[in-house]
mmCIF file of C-alpha atoms in Angstrom:
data_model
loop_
_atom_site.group_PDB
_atom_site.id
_atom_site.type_symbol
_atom_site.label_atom_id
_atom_site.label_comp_id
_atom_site.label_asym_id
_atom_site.label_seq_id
_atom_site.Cartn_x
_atom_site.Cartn_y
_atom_site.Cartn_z
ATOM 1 C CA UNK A 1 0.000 0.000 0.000
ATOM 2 C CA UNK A 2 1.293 3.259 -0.919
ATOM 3 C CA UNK A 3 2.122 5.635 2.061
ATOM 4 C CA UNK A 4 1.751 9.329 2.550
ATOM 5 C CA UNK A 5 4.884 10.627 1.154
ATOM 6 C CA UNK A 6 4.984 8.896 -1.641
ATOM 7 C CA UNK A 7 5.653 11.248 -4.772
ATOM 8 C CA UNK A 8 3.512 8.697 -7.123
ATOM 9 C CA UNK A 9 0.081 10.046 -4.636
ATOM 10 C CA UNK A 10 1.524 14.133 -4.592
ATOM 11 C CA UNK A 11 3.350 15.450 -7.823
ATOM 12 C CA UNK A 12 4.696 18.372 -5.280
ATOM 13 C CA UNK A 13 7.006 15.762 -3.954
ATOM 14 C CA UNK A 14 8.755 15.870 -6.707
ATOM 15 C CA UNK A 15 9.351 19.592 -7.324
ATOM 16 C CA UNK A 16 12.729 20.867 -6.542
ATOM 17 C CA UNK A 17 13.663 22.437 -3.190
ATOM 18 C CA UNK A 18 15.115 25.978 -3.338
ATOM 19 C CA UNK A 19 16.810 28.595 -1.383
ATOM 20 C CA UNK A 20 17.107 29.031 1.842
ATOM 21 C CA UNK A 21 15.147 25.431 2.270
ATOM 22 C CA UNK A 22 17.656 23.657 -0.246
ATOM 23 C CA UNK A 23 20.660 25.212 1.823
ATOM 24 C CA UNK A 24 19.362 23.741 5.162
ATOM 25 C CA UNK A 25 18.687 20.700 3.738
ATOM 26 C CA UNK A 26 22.287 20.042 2.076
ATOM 27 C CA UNK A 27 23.863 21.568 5.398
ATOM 28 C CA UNK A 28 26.470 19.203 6.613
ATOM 29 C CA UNK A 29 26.896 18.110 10.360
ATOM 30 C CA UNK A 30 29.092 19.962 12.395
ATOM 31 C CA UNK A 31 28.504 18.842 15.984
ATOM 32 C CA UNK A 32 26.573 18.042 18.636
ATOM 33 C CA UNK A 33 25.402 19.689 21.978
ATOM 34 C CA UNK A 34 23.211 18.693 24.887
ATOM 35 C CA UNK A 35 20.082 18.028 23.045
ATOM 36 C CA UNK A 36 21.363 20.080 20.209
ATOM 37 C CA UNK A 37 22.334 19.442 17.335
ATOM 38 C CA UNK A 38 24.483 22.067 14.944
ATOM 39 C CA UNK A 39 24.705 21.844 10.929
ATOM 40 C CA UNK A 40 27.370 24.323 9.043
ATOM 41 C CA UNK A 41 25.373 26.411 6.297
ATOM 42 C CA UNK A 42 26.618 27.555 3.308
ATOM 43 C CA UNK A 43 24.857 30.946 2.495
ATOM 44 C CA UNK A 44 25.130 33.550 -0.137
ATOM 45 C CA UNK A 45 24.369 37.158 2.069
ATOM 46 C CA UNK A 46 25.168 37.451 5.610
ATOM 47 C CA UNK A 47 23.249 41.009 5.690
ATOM 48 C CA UNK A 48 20.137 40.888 5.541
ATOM 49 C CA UNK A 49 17.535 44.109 4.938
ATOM 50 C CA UNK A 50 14.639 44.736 7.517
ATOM 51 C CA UNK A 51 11.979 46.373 6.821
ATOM 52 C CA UNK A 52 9.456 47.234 9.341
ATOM 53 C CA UNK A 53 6.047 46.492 8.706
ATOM 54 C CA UNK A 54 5.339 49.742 11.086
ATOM 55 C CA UNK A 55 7.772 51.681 8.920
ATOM 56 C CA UNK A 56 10.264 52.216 11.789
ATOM 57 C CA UNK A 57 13.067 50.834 10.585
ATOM 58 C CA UNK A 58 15.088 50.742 7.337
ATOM 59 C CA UNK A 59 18.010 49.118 9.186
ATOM 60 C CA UNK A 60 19.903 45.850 8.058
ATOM 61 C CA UNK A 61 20.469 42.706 10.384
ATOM 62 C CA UNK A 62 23.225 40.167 11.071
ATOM 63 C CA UNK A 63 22.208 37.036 12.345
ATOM 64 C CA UNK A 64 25.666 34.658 12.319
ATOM 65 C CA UNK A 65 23.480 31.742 13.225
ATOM 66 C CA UNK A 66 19.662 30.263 12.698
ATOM 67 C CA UNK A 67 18.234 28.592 15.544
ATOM 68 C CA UNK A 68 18.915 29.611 18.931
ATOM 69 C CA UNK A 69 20.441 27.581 22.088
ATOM 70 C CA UNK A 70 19.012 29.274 24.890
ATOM 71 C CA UNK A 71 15.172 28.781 24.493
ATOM 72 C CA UNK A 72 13.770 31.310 25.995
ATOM 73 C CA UNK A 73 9.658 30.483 26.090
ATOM 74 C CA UNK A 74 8.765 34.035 24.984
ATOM 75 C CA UNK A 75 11.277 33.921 21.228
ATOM 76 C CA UNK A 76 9.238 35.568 18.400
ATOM 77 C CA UNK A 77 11.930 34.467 15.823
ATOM 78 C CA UNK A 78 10.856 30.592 16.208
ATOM 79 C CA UNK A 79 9.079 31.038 12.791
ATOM 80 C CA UNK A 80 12.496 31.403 11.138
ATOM 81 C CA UNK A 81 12.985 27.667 10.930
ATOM 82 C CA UNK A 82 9.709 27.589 8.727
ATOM 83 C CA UNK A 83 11.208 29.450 5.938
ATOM 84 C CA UNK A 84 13.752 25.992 5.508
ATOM 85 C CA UNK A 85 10.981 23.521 5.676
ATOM 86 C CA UNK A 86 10.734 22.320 2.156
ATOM 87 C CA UNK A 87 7.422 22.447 1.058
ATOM 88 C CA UNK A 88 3.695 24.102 2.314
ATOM 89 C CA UNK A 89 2.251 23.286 5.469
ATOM 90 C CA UNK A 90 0.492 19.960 4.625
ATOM 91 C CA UNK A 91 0.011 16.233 5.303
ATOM 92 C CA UNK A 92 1.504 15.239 2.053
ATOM 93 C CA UNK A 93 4.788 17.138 2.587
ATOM 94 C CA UNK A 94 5.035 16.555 6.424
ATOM 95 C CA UNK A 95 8.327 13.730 5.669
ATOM 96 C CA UNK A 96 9.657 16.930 3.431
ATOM 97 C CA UNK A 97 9.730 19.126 6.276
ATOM 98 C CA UNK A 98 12.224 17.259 8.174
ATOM 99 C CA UNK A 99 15.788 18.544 8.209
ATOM 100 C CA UNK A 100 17.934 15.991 10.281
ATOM 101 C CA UNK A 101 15.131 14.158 11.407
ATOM 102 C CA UNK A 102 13.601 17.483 12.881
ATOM 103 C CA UNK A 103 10.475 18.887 11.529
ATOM 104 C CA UNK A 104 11.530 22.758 10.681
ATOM 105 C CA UNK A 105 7.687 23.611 11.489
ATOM 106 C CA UNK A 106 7.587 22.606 15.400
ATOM 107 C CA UNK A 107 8.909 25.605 17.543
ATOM 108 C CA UNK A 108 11.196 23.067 19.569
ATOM 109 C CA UNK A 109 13.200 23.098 16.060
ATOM 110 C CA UNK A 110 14.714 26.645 16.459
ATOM 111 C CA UNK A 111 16.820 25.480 19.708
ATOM 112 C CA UNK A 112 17.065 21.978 18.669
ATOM 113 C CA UNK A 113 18.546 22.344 15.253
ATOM 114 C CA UNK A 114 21.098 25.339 14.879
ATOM 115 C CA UNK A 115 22.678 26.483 11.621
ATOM 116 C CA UNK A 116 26.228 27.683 11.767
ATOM 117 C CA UNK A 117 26.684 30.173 8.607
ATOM 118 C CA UNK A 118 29.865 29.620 6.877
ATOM 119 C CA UNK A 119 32.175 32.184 4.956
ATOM 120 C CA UNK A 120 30.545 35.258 7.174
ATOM 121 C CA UNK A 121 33.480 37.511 7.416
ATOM 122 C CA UNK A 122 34.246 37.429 4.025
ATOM 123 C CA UNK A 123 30.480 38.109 3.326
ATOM 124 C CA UNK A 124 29.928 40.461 5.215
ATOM 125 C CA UNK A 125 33.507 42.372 3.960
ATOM 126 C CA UNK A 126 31.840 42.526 0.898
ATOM 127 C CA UNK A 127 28.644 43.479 1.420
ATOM 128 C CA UNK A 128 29.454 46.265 3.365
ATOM 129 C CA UNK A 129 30.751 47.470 0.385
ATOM 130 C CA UNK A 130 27.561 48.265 -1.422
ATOM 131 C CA UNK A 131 25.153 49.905 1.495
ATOM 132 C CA UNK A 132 24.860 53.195 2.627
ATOM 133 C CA UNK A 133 26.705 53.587 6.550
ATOM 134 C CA UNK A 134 24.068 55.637 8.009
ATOM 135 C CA UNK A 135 21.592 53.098 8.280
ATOM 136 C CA UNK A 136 21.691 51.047 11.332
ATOM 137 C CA UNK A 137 22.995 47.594 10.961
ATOM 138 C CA UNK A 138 22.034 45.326 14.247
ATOM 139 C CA UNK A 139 23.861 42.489 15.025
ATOM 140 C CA UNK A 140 21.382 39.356 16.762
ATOM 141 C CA UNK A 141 18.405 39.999 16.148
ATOM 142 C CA UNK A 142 16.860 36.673 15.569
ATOM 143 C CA UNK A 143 19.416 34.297 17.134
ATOM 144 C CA UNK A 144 21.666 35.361 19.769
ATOM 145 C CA UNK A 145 25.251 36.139 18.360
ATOM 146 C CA UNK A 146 26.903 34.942 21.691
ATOM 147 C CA UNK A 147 24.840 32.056 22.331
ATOM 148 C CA UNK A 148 27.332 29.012 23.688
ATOM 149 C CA UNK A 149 28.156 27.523 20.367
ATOM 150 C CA UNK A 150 29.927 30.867 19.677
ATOM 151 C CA UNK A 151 32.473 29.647 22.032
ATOM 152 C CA UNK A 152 34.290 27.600 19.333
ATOM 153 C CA UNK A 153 33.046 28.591 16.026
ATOM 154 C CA UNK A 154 33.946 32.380 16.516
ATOM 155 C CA UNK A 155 31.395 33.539 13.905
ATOM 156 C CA UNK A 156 30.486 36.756 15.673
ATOM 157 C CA UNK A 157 34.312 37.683 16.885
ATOM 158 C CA UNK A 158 35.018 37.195 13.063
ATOM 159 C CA UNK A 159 32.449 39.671 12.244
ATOM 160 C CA UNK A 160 33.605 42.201 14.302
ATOM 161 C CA UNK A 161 36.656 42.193 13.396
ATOM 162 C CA UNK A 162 35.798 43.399 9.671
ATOM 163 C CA UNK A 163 33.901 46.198 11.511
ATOM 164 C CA UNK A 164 36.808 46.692 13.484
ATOM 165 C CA UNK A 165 39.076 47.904 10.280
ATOM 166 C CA UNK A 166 35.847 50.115 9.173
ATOM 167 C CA UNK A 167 34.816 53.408 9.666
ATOM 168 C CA UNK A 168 31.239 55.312 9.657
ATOM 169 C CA UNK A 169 29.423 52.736 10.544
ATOM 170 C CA UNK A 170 26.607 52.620 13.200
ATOM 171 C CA UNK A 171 26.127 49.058 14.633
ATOM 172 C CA UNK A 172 24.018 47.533 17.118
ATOM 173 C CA UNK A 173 24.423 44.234 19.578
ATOM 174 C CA UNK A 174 21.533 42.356 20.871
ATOM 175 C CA UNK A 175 22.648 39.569 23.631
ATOM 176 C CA UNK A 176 21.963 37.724 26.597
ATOM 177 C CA UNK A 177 25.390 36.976 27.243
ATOM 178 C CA UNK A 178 28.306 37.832 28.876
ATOM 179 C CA UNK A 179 30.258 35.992 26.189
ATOM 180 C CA UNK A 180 30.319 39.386 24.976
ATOM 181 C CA UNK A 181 32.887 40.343 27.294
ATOM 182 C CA UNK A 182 35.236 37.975 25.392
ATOM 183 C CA UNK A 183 35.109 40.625 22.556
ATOM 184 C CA UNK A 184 35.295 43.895 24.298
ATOM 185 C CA UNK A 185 39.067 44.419 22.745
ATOM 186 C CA UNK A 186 37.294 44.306 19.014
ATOM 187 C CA UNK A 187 34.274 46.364 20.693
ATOM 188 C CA UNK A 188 36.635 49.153 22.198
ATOM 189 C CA UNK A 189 38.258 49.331 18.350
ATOM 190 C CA UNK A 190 35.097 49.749 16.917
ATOM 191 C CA UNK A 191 33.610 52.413 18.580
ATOM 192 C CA UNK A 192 37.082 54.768 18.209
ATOM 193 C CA UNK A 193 35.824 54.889 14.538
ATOM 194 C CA UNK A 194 31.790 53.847 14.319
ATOM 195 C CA UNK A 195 28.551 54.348 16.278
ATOM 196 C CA UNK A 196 28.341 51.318 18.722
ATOM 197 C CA UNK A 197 25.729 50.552 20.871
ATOM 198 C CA UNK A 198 25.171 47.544 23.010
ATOM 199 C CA UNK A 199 21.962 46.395 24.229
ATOM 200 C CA UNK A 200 22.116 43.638 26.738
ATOM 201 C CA UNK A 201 18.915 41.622 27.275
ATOM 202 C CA UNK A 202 18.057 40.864 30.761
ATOM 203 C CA UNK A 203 14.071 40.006 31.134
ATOM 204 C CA UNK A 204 14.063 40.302 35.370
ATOM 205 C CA UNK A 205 16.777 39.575 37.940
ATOM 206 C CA UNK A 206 15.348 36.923 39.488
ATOM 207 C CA UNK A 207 17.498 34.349 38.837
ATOM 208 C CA UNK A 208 14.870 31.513 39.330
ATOM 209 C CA UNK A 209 12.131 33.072 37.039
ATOM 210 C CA UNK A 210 15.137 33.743 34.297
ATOM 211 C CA UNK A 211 16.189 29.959 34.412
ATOM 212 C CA UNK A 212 12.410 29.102 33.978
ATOM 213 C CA UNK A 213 11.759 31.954 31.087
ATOM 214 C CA UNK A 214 15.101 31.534 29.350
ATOM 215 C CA UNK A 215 16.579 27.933 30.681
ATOM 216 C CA UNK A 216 19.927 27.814 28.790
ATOM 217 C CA UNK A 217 20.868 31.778 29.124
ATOM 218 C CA UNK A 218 23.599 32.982 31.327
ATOM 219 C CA UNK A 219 21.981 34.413 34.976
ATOM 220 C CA UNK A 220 20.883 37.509 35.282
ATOM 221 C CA UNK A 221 23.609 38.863 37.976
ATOM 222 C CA UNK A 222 26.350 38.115 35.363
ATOM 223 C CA UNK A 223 24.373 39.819 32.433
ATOM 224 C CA UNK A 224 24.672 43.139 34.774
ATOM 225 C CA UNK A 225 28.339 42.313 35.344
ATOM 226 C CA UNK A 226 28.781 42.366 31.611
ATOM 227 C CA UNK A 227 27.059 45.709 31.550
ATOM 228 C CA UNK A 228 29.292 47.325 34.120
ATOM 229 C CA UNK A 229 32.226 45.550 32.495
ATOM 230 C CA UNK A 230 31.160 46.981 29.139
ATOM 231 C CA UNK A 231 30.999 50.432 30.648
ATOM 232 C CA UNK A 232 33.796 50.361 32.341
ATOM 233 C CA UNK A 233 35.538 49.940 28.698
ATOM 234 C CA UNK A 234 33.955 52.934 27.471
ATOM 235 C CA UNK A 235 31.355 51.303 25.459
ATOM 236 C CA UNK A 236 27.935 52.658 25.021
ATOM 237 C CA UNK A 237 25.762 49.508 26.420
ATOM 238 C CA UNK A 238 22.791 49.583 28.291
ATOM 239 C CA UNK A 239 19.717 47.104 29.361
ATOM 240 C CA UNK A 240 17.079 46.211 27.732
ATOM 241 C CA UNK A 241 14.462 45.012 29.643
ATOM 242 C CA UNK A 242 11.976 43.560 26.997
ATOM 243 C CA UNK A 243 9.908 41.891 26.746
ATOM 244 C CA UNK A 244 7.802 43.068 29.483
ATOM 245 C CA UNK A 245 5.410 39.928 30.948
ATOM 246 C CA UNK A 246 1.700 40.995 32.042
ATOM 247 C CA UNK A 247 1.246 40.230 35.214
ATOM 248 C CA UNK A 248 4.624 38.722 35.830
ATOM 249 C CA UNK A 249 7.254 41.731 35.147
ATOM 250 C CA UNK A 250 5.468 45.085 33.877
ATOM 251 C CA UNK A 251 4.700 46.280 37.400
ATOM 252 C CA UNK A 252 5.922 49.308 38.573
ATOM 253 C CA UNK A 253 7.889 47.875 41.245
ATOM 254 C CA UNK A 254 9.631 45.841 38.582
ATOM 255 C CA UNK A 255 10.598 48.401 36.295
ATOM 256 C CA UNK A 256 11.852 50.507 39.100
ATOM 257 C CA UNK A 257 14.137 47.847 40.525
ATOM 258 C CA UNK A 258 16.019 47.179 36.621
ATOM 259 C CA UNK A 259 16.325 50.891 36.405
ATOM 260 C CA UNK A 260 17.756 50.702 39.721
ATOM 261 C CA UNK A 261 19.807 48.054 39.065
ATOM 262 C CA UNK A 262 20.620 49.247 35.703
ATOM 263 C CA UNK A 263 22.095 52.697 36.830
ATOM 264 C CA UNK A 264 24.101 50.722 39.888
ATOM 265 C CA UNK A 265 26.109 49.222 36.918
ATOM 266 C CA UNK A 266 26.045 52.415 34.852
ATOM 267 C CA UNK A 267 24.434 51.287 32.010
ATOM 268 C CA UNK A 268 23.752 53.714 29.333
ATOM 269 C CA UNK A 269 19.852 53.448 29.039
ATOM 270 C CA UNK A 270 17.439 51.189 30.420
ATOM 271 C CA UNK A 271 14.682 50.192 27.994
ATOM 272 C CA UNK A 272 11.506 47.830 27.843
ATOM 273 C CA UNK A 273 8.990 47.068 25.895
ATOM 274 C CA UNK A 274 5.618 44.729 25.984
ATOM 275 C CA UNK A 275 5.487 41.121 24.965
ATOM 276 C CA UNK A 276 4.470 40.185 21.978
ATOM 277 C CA UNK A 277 3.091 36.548 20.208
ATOM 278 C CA UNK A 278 3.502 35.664 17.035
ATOM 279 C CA UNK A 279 1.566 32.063 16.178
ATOM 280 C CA UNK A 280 4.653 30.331 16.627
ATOM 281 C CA UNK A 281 5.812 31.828 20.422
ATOM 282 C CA UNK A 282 2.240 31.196 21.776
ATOM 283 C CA UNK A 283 2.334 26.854 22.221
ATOM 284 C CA UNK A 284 5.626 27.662 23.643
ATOM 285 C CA UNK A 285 4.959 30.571 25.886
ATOM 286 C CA UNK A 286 1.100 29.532 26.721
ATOM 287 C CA UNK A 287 2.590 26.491 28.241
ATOM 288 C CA UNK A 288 5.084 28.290 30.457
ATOM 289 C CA UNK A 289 1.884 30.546 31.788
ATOM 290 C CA UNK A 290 -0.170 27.234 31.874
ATOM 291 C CA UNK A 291 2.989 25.691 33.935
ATOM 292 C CA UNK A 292 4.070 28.265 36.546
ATOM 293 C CA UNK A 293 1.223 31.031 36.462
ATOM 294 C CA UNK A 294 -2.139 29.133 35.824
ATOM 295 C CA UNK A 295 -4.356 31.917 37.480
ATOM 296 C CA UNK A 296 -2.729 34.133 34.571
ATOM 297 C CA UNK A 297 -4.169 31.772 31.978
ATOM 298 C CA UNK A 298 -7.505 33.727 31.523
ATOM 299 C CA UNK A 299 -5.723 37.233 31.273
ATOM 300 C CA UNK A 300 -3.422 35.861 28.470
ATOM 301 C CA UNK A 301 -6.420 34.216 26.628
ATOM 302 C CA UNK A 302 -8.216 37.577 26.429
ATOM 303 C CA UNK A 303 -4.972 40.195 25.427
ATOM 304 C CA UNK A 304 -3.871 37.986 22.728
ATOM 305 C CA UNK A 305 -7.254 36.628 21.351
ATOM 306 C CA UNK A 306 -7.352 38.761 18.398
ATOM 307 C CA UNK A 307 -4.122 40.173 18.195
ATOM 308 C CA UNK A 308 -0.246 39.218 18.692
ATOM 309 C CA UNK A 309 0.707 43.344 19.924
ATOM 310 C CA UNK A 310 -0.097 44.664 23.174
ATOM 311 C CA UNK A 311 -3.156 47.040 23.182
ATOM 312 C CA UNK A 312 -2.137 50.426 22.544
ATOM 313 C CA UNK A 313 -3.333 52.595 26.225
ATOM 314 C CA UNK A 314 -1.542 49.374 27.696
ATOM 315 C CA UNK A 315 1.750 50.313 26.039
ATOM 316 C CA UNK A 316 1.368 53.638 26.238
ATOM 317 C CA UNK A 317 0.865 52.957 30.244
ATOM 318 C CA UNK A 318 4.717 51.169 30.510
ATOM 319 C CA UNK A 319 6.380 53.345 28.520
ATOM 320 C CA UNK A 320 5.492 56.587 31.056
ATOM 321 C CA UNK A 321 6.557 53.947 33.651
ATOM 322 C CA UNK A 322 9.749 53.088 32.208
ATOM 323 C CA UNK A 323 10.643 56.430 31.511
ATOM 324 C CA UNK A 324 9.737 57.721 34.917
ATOM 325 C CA UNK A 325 12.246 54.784 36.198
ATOM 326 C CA UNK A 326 14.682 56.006 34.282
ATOM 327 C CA UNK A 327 14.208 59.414 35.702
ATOM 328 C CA UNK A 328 13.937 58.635 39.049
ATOM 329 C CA UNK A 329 17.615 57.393 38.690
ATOM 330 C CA UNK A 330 18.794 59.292 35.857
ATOM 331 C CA UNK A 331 19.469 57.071 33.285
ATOM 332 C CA UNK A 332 16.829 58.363 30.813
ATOM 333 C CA UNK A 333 18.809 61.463 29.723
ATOM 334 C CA UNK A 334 22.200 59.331 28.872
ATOM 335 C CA UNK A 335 20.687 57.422 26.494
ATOM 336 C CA UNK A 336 21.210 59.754 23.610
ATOM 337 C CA UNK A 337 24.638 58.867 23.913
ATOM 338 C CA UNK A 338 23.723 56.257 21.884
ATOM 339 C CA UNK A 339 23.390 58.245 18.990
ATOM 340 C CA UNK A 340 26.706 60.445 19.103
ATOM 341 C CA UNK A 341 28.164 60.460 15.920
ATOM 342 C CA UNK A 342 31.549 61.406 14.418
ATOM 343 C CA UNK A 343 33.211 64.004 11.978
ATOM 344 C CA UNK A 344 35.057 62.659 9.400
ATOM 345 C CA UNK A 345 38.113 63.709 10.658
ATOM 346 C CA UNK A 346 37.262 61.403 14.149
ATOM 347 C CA UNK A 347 36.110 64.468 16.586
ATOM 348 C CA UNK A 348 32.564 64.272 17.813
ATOM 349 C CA UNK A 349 29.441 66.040 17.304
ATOM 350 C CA UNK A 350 26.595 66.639 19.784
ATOM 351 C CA UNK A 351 23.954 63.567 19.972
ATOM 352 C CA UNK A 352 20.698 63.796 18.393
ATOM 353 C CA UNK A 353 17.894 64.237 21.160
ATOM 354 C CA UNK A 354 16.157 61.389 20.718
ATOM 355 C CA UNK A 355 15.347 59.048 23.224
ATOM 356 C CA UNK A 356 16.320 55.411 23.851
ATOM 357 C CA UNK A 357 13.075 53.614 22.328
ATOM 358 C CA UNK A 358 13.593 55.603 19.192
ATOM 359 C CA UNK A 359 16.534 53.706 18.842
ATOM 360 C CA UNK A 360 15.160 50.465 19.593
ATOM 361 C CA UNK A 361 12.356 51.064 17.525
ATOM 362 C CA UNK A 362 14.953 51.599 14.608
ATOM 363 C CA UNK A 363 16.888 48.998 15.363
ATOM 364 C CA UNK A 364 13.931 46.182 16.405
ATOM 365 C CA UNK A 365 11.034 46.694 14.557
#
């Protein structure tokens, strides 16, 4: 008896796989982790354009890896696996959407199956070549660049170091890590002739909830240490806070105790901004409420029944409490520093006045 799969019952079977999906598919094994398991992935652009759907941002992003190790339950880039599944989302092509023996459309895939991109330094040497250096270029912001796999493959260190021998550019780090620290030689170099700013994630600093929201990233005590360490360098960095959790982390008393914490370590800016779900966080995320914060269950059900954003008097609400945190210990103002730009012959000019979630929004959206 013929079985689903077989190309004789669905002609699509047959058709060719392309792109991105044909890449991941011929990607050869490169190691293996706890419960991981890494592929290296030959790819043809290592800078990638982003355009917001909210018209925000006309920035481009660097992401040196696809999938993610740490697993935090909230990730809206778990959809990013999807686009290397090798047909559409049905019964007929599930055996296509396999990669490794993992199917590329479960969420589990994104921290189960990580792609290492090959060839990204001299990809990104040339690319750099043909955009214009105003425009932001952020660095992680669908995979973390300093997850623990960056340990021994480098990727991200051998990015920076082309941006290290540039000048002009304006660049922007998303991590959860303090593997960053590793690179703050590279980092120092880099902002002497570009715009840096570094944006280090920390959700809460309760250690306990972190390991539950985000079970494979670094604690939060050591992602503060990395701020002050960053700081202490000279390098623009500061916390970012998101994504805010209803009814877990967007009180006021929460926000006022990681701006607190945030200016004890001198960060640049603190920033913060709602959660969000995207179809493919909510099994994930749902299931951490359902888990840990059942009486929440009903709350969740009714702010995300119709739409994946936060309401829009409910964001407006934590933004005047964020900023009022970062008033109360005046960390609001420094952000701008951010933004300081240089002359072409190295000296500084004043920084724009505009605020820290401008340049998240930029950067993020």
């Amino acid at each position: 008896m013929a079985k689903i799969g077989d190309p004789s019952l669905f002609p699509i079977l047959n058709q060719p796989v392309v792109g991105i999906a044909r890449m991941a598919a011929e990607a050869e094994h490169a190691e293996d982790g706890h419960l991981v398991e890494f592929k290296a992935l030959e790819v043809r652009s290592i800078l990638n354009k982003s355009v917001s759907k909210r018209r925000l941002s006309m920035a481009y992003s660097i992401n040196p890896y696809r999938g993610c190790e740490f697993g935090c339950k909230y990730c809206y880039a778990r959809y990013t696996h999807e686009f290397m599944a090798p047909g559409p989302s049905t019964e007929a092509t599930e055996a296509r959407d396999a990669v490794g023996g993992i199917d590329m459309r479960n969420p589990l895939a994104f921290e189960r199956l990580i792609f290492l991109k090959q060839n990204a330094a001299w990809l990104l040497e040339q690319e750099l070549k043909k955009i214009d250096p105003v425009n932001e270029i952020a660095l992680g912001t669908a995979t973390d660049p300093y997850q623990p796999i960056e340990r021994r493959t480098r990727i991200t260190r051998s990015l920076l170091e082309v941006f290290s021998r540039k000048s002009g550019y304006r660049l922007g780090i998303v991590t959860k890590s303090r593997l960053i620290e590793r690179d703050i030689d590279l980092l120092v170099e880099i902002a002497k002739r570009n715009t840096l700013v570094v944006h280090v994630t920390i959700t809460t600093p309760d250690a306990t909830l972190a390991r539950l929201l985000e079970p494979r990233a670094p604690r939060p005590d050591l992602r503060f240490q990395a701020v002050r360490r960053l700081r202490a360098a000279g390098i623009v960095a500061g916390v970012f806070g998101s994504p805010l959790l209803p009814g877990i982390t967007d009180t006021e008393e929460a926000l006022d105790g990681m701006a607190r914490r945030a200016a004890a370590v001198g960060a640049s800016f603190f920033a913060a901004h709602p959660l969000f779900l995207k179809p493919c966080s909510r099994p994930t995320y749902l299931g951490f409420i359902r888990e840990h914060f059942p009486a929440l269950e009903a709350d969740y059900a009714k702010r995300f029944a119709t739409a994946d954003f936060a309401g829009r008097s409910y964001s407006e609400r934590l933004k005047k409490m964020v900023d009022e945190a970062c008033r109360r210990y005046g960390i609001g103002k420094r952000s701008s520093d951010a933004l300081l730009t240089r002359n072409e012959d190295g000296g500084r000019r004043p920084p724009q006045r505009i605020g820290v979630h401008a340049v998240q929004q930029r950067l993020f959206a």
